């Protein structure tokens, strides 16, 4: 039985008790909803992998309430870490750092590094504080599917297999955190996300980028086909391009601005009527889920410029459009 609570104090207190007792709690963050467990409880973390049907080689992000709390999890904390923490935490930035032996191997999929962030959401922060332990949490969706940006998304897909869902409303950012590794030199971008690369480079200097989605060695979390809808999706070469549509074929369009002409589409989702890419990011996953629920034959998405948050939007669209999953 899953209990759903509005994210006010009594619900958060109950959810923290569930975490302390080794249960699973879905909670809101500024990026997407997370599926949380006590990071130091092996049994609880094992349940995360089972519920998500997530392969054990894919490590989890550990969430803490205060930057100082990373000292119990990570090694090699140099001034770059504290500069980034000062500037971007709480916020959608995940740092990959050397791992302390106290962090269970299951959390990090056996790697000698650990991914950590301080989420920028009052409910997430209060939950972690009250639980009194770092919280390991992937996005609260079945492995490979689009991340949830509302409690209803998580309830619909994980439902009974979790203990509590805290409903804190829609997520503000709507895309997952940016992940950078500080273990590699120079620092390396592992996943574009809520914090633009340009903002990180302003603090850190040049950051290495792995070209995407061209073939590359498989690293954790870099499966090419990910964040995917069930309905096949293609990315148009430019906004306004018309795909050829067979008679009777039902095609949905994911547009950034309202299209001048809705022909030949069965449905059009507009991500950013205000023309702001942050609005588009916040709406992206919910729009993909709505289109995916319609039983259309095919989806097409407009591209956007790969600057700022646009880099993360295009990364998610490309992964959604990728034709096959790479095997480990
Ligand atoms: O915004 C977010 O980051 C959300 C919220 C809930 O915090 N979480 C999230 O978690 O997106 P998840 O598990 O869906 O994605 C985490 C990614 C995975 O691709 C994983 O492979 C990568 O982080 N990751 C975790 N630990 C890592 C490590 N030590 N080295 C490299 N990649 C790591
Ligand atoms: Mg995920």
CSV table of N, CA, C and O in Angstrom, one decimal, residues 9 20 38 43 49 51 60 63 65 72 82 94 120-121 134 136 155-156 175 180 186 200-201 220 232 237 244 271 300:
chain,number,residue,atom,x,y,z
A,9,UNK,N,4.1,19.6,6.8
A,9,UNK,CA,4.9,19.1,7.8
A,9,UNK,C,4.6,17.7,8.3
A,9,UNK,O,5.5,16.8,8.3
A,20,UNK,N,13.9,6.3,7.7
A,20,UNK,CA,14.7,5.8,8.8
A,20,UNK,C,14.5,4.3,9.0
A,20,UNK,O,15.4,3.5,9.4
A,38,UNK,N,17.4,5.5,2.5
A,38,UNK,CA,18.6,5.7,3.4
A,38,UNK,C,19.8,5.2,2.7
A,38,UNK,O,19.9,4.0,2.4
A,43,UNK,N,19.7,-2.8,2.4
A,43,UNK,CA,18.4,-3.5,2.0
A,43,UNK,C,17.5,-2.5,1.3
A,43,UNK,O,16.9,-2.7,0.3
A,49,UNK,N,16.7,-0.4,-6.7
A,49,UNK,CA,17.0,-1.0,-8.0
A,49,UNK,C,15.9,-2.0,-8.5
A,49,UNK,O,15.6,-2.0,-9.7
A,51,UNK,N,12.6,-1.9,-7.7
A,51,UNK,CA,11.4,-1.1,-8.0
A,51,UNK,C,11.5,-0.5,-9.4
A,51,UNK,O,10.6,-0.4,-10.2
A,60,UNK,N,23.7,5.5,-8.1
A,60,UNK,CA,22.7,6.5,-7.6
A,60,UNK,C,23.4,7.8,-7.2
A,60,UNK,O,24.5,7.8,-6.8
A,63,UNK,N,21.8,12.4,-1.9
A,63,UNK,CA,21.3,13.7,-1.6
A,63,UNK,C,21.5,14.1,-0.2
A,63,UNK,O,21.2,13.3,0.7
A,65,UNK,N,21.5,17.5,2.9
A,65,UNK,CA,20.8,18.7,3.2
A,65,UNK,C,21.7,19.9,3.2
A,65,UNK,O,21.3,21.0,3.0
A,72,UNK,N,31.2,13.3,5.0
A,72,UNK,CA,31.0,11.9,5.4
A,72,UNK,C,31.0,10.9,4.3
A,72,UNK,O,31.0,9.7,4.5
A,82,UNK,N,34.3,23.4,-2.9
A,82,UNK,CA,33.6,24.4,-2.0
A,82,UNK,C,33.2,25.7,-2.8
A,82,UNK,O,32.2,26.3,-2.5
A,94,UNK,N,25.2,18.1,-9.7
A,94,UNK,CA,25.7,16.9,-9.0
A,94,UNK,C,27.2,16.8,-9.3
A,94,UNK,O,27.6,16.9,-10.4
A,120,UNK,N,17.5,21.8,-4.3
A,120,UNK,CA,17.0,23.1,-4.0
A,120,UNK,C,15.4,23.0,-3.9
A,120,UNK,O,14.7,23.6,-4.7
A,121,UNK,N,15.0,22.3,-2.9
A,121,UNK,CA,13.5,22.2,-2.7
A,121,UNK,C,13.3,22.1,-1.2
A,121,UNK,O,13.9,21.2,-0.5
A,134,UNK,N,22.0,10.7,4.7
A,134,UNK,CA,22.0,11.0,3.3
A,134,UNK,C,21.0,10.1,2.6
A,134,UNK,O,20.8,8.9,3.0
A,136,UNK,N,19.9,8.3,-0.9
A,136,UNK,CA,20.2,7.9,-2.3
A,136,UNK,C,18.9,7.9,-3.0
A,136,UNK,O,17.9,7.4,-2.6
A,155,UNK,N,3.2,8.2,-9.1
A,155,UNK,CA,2.2,7.3,-8.6
A,155,UNK,C,1.7,6.3,-9.7
A,155,UNK,O,1.6,5.1,-9.5
A,156,UNK,N,1.5,6.9,-10.9
A,156,UNK,CA,1.1,6.1,-12.0
A,156,UNK,C,2.0,4.9,-12.4
A,156,UNK,O,1.6,3.9,-12.8
A,175,UNK,N,14.1,19.3,-15.6
A,175,UNK,CA,15.1,18.4,-16.1
A,175,UNK,C,16.1,18.0,-15.0
A,175,UNK,O,16.3,18.8,-14.1
A,180,UNK,N,28.8,16.8,-13.1
A,180,UNK,CA,30.2,16.9,-13.6
A,180,UNK,C,31.1,16.0,-12.7
A,180,UNK,O,30.8,15.9,-11.5
A,186,UNK,N,40.9,17.7,-17.1
A,186,UNK,CA,40.0,18.7,-16.5
A,186,UNK,C,38.7,18.1,-16.1
A,186,UNK,O,38.4,17.0,-16.5
A,200,UNK,N,29.0,26.9,-15.2
A,200,UNK,CA,30.0,26.1,-14.5
A,200,UNK,C,31.4,26.4,-15.0
A,200,UNK,O,32.4,26.6,-14.2
A,201,UNK,N,31.6,26.7,-16.3
A,201,UNK,CA,32.9,27.0,-16.8
A,201,UNK,C,33.3,28.4,-16.3
A,201,UNK,O,34.5,28.6,-16.1
A,220,UNK,N,28.7,4.6,-16.8
A,220,UNK,CA,27.4,4.6,-16.0
A,220,UNK,C,26.5,5.8,-16.4
A,220,UNK,O,27.0,6.9,-16.5
A,232,UNK,N,7.7,6.1,-30.9
A,232,UNK,CA,9.0,6.5,-31.5
A,232,UNK,C,9.0,8.0,-31.7
A,232,UNK,O,7.9,8.6,-32.1
A,237,UNK,N,14.9,18.6,-38.5
A,237,UNK,CA,16.2,19.4,-38.7
A,237,UNK,C,16.1,20.8,-38.3
A,237,UNK,O,17.0,21.4,-37.8
A,244,UNK,N,7.1,13.9,-43.7
A,244,UNK,CA,6.1,13.3,-44.6
A,244,UNK,C,5.3,12.3,-43.7
A,244,UNK,O,5.8,11.5,-42.9
A,271,UNK,N,5.8,23.9,-25.9
A,271,UNK,CA,6.5,23.9,-24.7
A,271,UNK,C,6.7,25.2,-24.1
A,271,UNK,O,6.8,25.4,-22.8
A,300,UNK,N,7.2,13.9,-33.5
A,300,UNK,CA,8.4,14.6,-34.0
A,300,UNK,C,8.6,15.8,-33.0
A,300,UNK,O,7.6,16.4,-32.5
